[in-house]
Short mmCIF file of C-alpha atoms and ligand atoms in Angstrom, two decimals:
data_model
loop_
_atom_site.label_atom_id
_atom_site.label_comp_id
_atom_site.label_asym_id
_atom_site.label_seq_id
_atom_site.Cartn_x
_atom_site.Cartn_y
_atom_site.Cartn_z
CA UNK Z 1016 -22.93 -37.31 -17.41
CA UNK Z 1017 -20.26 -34.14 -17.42
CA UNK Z 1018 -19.49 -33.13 -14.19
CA UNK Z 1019 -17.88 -29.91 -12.95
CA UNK Z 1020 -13.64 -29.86 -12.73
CA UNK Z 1021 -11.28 -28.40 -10.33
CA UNK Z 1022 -7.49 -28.30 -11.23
CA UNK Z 1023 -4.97 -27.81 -8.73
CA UNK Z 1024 -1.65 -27.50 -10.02
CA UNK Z 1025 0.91 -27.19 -7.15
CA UNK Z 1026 3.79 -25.13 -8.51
CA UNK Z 1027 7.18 -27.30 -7.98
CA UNK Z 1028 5.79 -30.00 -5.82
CA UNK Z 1029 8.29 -32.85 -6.32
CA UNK Z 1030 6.66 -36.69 -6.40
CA UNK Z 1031 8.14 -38.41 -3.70
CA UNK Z 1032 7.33 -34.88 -0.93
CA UNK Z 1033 3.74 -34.99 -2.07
CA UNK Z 1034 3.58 -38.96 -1.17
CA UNK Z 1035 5.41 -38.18 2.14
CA UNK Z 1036 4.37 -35.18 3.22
CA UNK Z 1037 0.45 -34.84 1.99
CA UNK Z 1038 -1.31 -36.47 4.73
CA UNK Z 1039 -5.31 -35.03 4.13
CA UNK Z 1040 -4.99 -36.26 0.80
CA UNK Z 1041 -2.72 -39.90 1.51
CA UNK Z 1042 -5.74 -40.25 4.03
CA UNK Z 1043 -8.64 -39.72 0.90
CA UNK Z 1044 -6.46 -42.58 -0.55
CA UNK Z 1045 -6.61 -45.02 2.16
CA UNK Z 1046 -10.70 -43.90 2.24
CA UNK Z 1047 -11.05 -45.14 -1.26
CA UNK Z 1048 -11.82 -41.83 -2.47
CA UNK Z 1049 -8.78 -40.58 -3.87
CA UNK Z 1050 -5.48 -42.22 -5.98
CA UNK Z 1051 -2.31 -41.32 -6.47
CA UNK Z 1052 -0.62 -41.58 -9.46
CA UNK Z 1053 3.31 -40.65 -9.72
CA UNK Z 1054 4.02 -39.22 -13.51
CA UNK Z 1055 6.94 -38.14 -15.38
CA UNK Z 1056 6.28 -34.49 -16.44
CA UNK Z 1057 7.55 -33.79 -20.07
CA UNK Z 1058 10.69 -31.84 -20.83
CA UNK Z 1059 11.98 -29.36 -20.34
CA UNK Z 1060 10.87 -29.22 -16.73
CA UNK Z 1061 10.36 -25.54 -16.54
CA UNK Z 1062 7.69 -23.81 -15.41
CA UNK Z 1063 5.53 -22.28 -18.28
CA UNK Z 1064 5.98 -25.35 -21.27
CA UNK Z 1065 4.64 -27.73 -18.24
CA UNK Z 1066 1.39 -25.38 -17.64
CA UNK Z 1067 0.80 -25.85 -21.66
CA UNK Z 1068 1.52 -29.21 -21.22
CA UNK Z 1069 -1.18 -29.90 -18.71
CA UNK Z 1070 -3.46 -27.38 -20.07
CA UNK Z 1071 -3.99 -28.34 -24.08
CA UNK Z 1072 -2.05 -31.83 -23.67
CA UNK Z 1073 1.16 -30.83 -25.76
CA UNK Z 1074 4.73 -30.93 -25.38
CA UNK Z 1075 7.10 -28.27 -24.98
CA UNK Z 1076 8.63 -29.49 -28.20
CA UNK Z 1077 5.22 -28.93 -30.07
CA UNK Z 1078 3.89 -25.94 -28.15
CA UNK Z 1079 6.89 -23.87 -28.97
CA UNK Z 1080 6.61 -22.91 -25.06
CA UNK Z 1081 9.85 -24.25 -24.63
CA UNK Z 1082 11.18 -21.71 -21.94
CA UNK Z 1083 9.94 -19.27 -19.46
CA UNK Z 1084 10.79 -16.45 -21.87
CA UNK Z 1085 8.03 -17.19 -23.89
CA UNK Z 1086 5.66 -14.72 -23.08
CA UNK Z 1087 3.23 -15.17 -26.34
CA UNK Z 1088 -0.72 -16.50 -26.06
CA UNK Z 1089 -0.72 -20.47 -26.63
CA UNK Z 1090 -1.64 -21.29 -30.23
CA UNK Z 1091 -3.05 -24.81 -28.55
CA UNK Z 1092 -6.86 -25.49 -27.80
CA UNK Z 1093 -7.11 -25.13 -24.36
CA UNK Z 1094 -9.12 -26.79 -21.56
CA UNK Z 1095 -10.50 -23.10 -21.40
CA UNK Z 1096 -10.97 -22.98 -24.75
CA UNK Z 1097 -13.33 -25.95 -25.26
CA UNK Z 1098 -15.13 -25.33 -22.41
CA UNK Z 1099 -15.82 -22.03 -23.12
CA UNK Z 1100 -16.76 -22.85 -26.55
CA UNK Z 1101 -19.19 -24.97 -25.68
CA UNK Z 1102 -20.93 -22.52 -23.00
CA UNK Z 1103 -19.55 -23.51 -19.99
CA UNK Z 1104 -18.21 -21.38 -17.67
CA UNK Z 1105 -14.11 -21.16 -16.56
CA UNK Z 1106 -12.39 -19.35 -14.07
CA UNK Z 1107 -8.95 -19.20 -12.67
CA UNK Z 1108 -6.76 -18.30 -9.61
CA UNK Z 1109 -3.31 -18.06 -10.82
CA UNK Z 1110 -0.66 -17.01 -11.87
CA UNK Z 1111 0.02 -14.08 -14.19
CA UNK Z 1112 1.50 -16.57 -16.77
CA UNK Z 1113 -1.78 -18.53 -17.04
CA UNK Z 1114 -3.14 -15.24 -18.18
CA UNK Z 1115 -0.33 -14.30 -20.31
CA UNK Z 1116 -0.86 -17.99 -22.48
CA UNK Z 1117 -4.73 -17.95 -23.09
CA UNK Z 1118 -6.03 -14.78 -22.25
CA UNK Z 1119 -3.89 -11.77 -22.72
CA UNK Z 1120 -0.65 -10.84 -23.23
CA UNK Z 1121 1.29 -9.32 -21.76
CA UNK Z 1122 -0.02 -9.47 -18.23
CA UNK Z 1123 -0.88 -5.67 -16.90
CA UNK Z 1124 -1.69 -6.02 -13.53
CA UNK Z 1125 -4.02 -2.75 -12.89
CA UNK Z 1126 -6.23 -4.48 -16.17
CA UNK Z 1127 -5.48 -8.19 -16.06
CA UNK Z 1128 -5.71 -9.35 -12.10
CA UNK Z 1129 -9.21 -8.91 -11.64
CA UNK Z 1130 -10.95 -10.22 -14.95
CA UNK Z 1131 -14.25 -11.01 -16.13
CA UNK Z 1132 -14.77 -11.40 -19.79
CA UNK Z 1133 -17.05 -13.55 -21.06
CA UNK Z 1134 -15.49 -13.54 -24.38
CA UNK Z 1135 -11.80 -14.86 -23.22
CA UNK Z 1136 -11.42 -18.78 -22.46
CA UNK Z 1137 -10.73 -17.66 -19.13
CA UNK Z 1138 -14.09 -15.74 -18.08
CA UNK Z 1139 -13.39 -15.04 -14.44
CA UNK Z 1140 -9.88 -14.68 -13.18
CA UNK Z 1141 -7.97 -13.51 -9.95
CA UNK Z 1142 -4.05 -13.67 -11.28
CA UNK Z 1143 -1.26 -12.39 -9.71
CA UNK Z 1144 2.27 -12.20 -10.02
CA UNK Z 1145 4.57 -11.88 -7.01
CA UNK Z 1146 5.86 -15.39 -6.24
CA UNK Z 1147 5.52 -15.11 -2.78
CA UNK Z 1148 2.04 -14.74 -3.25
CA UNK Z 1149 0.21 -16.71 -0.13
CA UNK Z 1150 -1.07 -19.90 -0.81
CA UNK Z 1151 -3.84 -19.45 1.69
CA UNK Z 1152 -5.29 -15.87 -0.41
CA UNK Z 1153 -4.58 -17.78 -3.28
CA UNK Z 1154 -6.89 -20.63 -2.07
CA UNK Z 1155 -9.43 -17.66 -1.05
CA UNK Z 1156 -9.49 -16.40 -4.21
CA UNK Z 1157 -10.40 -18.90 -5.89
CA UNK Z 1158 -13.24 -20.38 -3.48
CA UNK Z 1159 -14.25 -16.95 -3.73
CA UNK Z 1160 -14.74 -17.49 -7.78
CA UNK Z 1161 -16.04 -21.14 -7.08
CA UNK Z 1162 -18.81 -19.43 -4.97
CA UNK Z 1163 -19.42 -16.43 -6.74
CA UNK Z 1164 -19.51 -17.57 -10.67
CA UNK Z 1165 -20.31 -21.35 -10.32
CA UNK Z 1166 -17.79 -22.23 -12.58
CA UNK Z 1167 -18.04 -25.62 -14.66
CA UNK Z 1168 -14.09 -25.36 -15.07
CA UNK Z 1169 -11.98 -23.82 -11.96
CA UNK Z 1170 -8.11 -24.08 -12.23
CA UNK Z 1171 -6.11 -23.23 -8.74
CA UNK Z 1172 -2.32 -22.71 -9.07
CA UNK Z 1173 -0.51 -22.13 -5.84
CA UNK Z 1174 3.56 -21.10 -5.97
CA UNK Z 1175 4.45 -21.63 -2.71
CA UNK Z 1176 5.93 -25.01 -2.85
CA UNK Z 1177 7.67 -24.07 -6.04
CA UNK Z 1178 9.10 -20.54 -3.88
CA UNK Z 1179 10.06 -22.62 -1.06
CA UNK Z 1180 12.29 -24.64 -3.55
CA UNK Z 1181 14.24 -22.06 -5.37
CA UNK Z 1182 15.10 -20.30 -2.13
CA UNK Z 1183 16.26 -23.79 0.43
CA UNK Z 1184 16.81 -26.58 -2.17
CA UNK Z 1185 14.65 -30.29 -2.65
CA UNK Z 1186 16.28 -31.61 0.18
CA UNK Z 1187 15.23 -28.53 2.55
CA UNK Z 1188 12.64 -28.79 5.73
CA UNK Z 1189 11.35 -25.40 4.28
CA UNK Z 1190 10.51 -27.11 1.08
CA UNK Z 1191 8.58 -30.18 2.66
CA UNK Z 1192 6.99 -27.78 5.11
CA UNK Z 1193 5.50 -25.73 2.01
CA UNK Z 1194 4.16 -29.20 0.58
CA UNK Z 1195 2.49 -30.04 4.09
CA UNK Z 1196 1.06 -26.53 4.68
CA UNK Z 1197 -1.09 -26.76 1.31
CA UNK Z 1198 -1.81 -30.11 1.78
CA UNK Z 1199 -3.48 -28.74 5.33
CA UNK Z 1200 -4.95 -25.33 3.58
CA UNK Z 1201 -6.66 -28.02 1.10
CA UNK Z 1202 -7.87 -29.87 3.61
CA UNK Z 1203 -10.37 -26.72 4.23
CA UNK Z 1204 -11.75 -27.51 0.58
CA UNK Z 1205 -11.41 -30.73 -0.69
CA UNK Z 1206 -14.27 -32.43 1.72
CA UNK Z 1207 -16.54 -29.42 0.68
CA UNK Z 1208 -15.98 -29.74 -3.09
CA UNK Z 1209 -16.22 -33.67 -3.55
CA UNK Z 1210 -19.75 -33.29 -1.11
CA UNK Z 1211 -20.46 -30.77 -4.49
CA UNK Z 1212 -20.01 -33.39 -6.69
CA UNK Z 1213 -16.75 -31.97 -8.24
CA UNK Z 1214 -14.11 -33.87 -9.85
CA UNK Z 1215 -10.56 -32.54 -8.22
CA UNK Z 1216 -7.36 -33.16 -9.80
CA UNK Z 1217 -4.23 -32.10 -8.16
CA UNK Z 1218 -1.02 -32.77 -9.44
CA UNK Z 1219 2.09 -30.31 -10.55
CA UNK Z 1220 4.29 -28.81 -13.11
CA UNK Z 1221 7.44 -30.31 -12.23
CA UNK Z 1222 9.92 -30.74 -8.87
CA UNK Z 1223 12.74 -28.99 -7.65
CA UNK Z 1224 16.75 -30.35 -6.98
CA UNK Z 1225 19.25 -29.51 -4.71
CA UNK Z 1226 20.42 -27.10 -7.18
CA UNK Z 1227 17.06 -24.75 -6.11
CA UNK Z 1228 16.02 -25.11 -9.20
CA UNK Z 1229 14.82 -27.58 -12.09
CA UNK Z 1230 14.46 -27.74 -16.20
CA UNK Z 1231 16.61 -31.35 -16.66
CA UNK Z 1232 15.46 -35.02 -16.16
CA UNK Z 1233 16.50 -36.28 -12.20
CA UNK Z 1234 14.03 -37.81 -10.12
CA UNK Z 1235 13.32 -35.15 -7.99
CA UNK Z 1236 12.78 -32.63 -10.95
CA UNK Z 1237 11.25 -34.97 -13.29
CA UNK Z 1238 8.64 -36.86 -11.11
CA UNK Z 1239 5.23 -35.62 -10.15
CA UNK Z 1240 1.81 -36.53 -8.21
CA UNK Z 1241 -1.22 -36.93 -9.69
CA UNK Z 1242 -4.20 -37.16 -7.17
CA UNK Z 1243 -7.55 -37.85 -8.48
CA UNK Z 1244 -10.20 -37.05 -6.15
CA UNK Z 1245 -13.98 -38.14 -7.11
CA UNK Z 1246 -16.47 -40.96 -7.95
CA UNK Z 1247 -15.82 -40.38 -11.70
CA UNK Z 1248 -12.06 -41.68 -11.04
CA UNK Z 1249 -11.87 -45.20 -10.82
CA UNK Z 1250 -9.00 -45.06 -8.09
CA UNK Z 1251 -6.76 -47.80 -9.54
CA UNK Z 1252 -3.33 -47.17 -8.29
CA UNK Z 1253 -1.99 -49.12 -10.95
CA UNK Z 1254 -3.23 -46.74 -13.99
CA UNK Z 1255 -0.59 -44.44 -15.29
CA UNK Z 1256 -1.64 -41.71 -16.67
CA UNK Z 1257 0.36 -38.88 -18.75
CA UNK Z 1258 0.86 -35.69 -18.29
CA UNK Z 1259 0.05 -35.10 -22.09
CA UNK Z 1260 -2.97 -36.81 -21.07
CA UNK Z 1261 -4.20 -34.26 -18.00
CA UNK Z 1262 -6.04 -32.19 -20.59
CA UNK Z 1263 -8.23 -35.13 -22.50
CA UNK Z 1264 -9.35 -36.38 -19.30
CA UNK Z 1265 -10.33 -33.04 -17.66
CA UNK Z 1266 -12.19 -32.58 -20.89
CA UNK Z 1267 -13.55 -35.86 -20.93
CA UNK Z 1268 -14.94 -35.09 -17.50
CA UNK Z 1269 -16.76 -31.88 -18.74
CA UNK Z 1270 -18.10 -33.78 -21.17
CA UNK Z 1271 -16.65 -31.56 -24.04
CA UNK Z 1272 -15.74 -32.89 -27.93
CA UNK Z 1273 -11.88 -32.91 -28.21
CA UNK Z 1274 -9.38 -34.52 -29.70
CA UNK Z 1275 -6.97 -34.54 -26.88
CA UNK Z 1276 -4.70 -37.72 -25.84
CA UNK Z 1277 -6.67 -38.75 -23.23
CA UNK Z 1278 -6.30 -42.07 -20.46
CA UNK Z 1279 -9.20 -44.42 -20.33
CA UNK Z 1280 -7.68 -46.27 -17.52
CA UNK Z 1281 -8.32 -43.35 -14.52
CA UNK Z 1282 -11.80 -42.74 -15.68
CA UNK Z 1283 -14.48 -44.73 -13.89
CA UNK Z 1284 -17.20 -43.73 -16.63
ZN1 LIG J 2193 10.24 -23.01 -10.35
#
């Protein structure tokens, strides 16, 4: 039975700040209706390779999205792709990169923020590009797409966290505080989402060091959460899913044909 996906990628949130500072969604855990899983994201830890990675399961290595520089459209299947070639229906609140890889590039604000095409994998987008960018509009944005186009596929991509990180460092109060103020501003959602009957993934692109930045292979860079939120997730704390794998099994939930690497282990059905 497919059900309908929501992807929240956190920009920058580092593993072991999500399991210490996200209380609303440690406390879905302890309910039974959430897991966390802690994942290694692939390399290099940068910013637009990782959303590839999560979004048509490959590698920076085999993308070719192997820096930030690479402003090109993916030549990957998408998530967005398969659903939207099989009728569903996407949408996205992001940022302007996640245009720039599957629906146009390069990203012109006055034609690309506001989209709706039905004929590009992302139908209904709100993007923008200023990393400062509030996480609470941000999370407006896209309930306001969730509401308003009933999408089968909704990806939410917040910066904050990652913002917070380049400017005070990992080992910052600013950068925890980001990580606890979107685990509050989610805490608006989640309850009304899961009550929907969506399936809610929220995980991230990589972590941050006390460098204020990221790309290499420490802990606090490398590391990542992976909360599953929804009765299709079977909530076993001791399956270990990929990031390679993020795609297969939001596709598997949609109930789309793919051939993505996917992870039996999470899924409940
Ligand atoms: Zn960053």
């Amino acid at each position: 039975m497919p059900s309908k996906v929501i992807l929240v990628l956190i920009d920058g949130l580092a593993w072991q700040v999500a399991h210490d500072g996200m209380g609303y969604l440690q406390g879905l855990c302890e309910a039974g209706r959430a897991s966390l899983h802690c994942l290694d994201s692939a390399l290099p830890s940068l910013s637009r390779p990782l959303y590839e990675c999560i979004l048509t399961g490959a590698t920076p290595v085999e993308s070719g999205i192997v820096n930030n520089g690479v402003a090109r459209l993916s030549t990957q299947q998408s998530v967005f792709h398969l659903a939207r070639d099989a009728g569903l229906v996407t949408a996205a609140a992001a940022y302007h990169w996640i245009s720039e890889l599957y629906n146009r590039t390069p990203y012109l604000a006055v034609r690309d923020r506001f989209t709706d095409d039905a004929s590009l994998p992302i139908r209904h987008g709100v993007f923008y590009h200023d990393d400062s960018y509030p996480d609470e509009h941000l999370l407006l944005d896209a309930e306001m797409l969730r509401r308003r186009h009933d999408p089968d596929f909704l990806f939410i991509h917040p910066m904050n966290v990652d913002d917070a990180g380049h400017r005070h460092g990992y080992d910052s109060p600013q950068y925890r505080n980001a990580a606890r103020r979107i685990d509050t501003q989610l805490a608006t959602y989640l309850d009304v989402w899961m009550e929907l009957g969506y399936q809610v993934i929220v995980t991230s692109d990589h972590g941050m060091n006390n460098d204020k930045t990221h790309g290499g292979v420490l802990p606090e860079e490398r590391q990542v959460p992976l909360f599953a939120l929804g009765d299709r997730f079977r909530h076993d704390g001791a399956a270990a899913p990929l990031q390679t794998q993020i795609c297969g099994i939001v596709a598997d939930l949609l109930g789309l044909r793919h051939g993505k690497a996917n992870n039996r282990e999470i899924l409940a059905c």
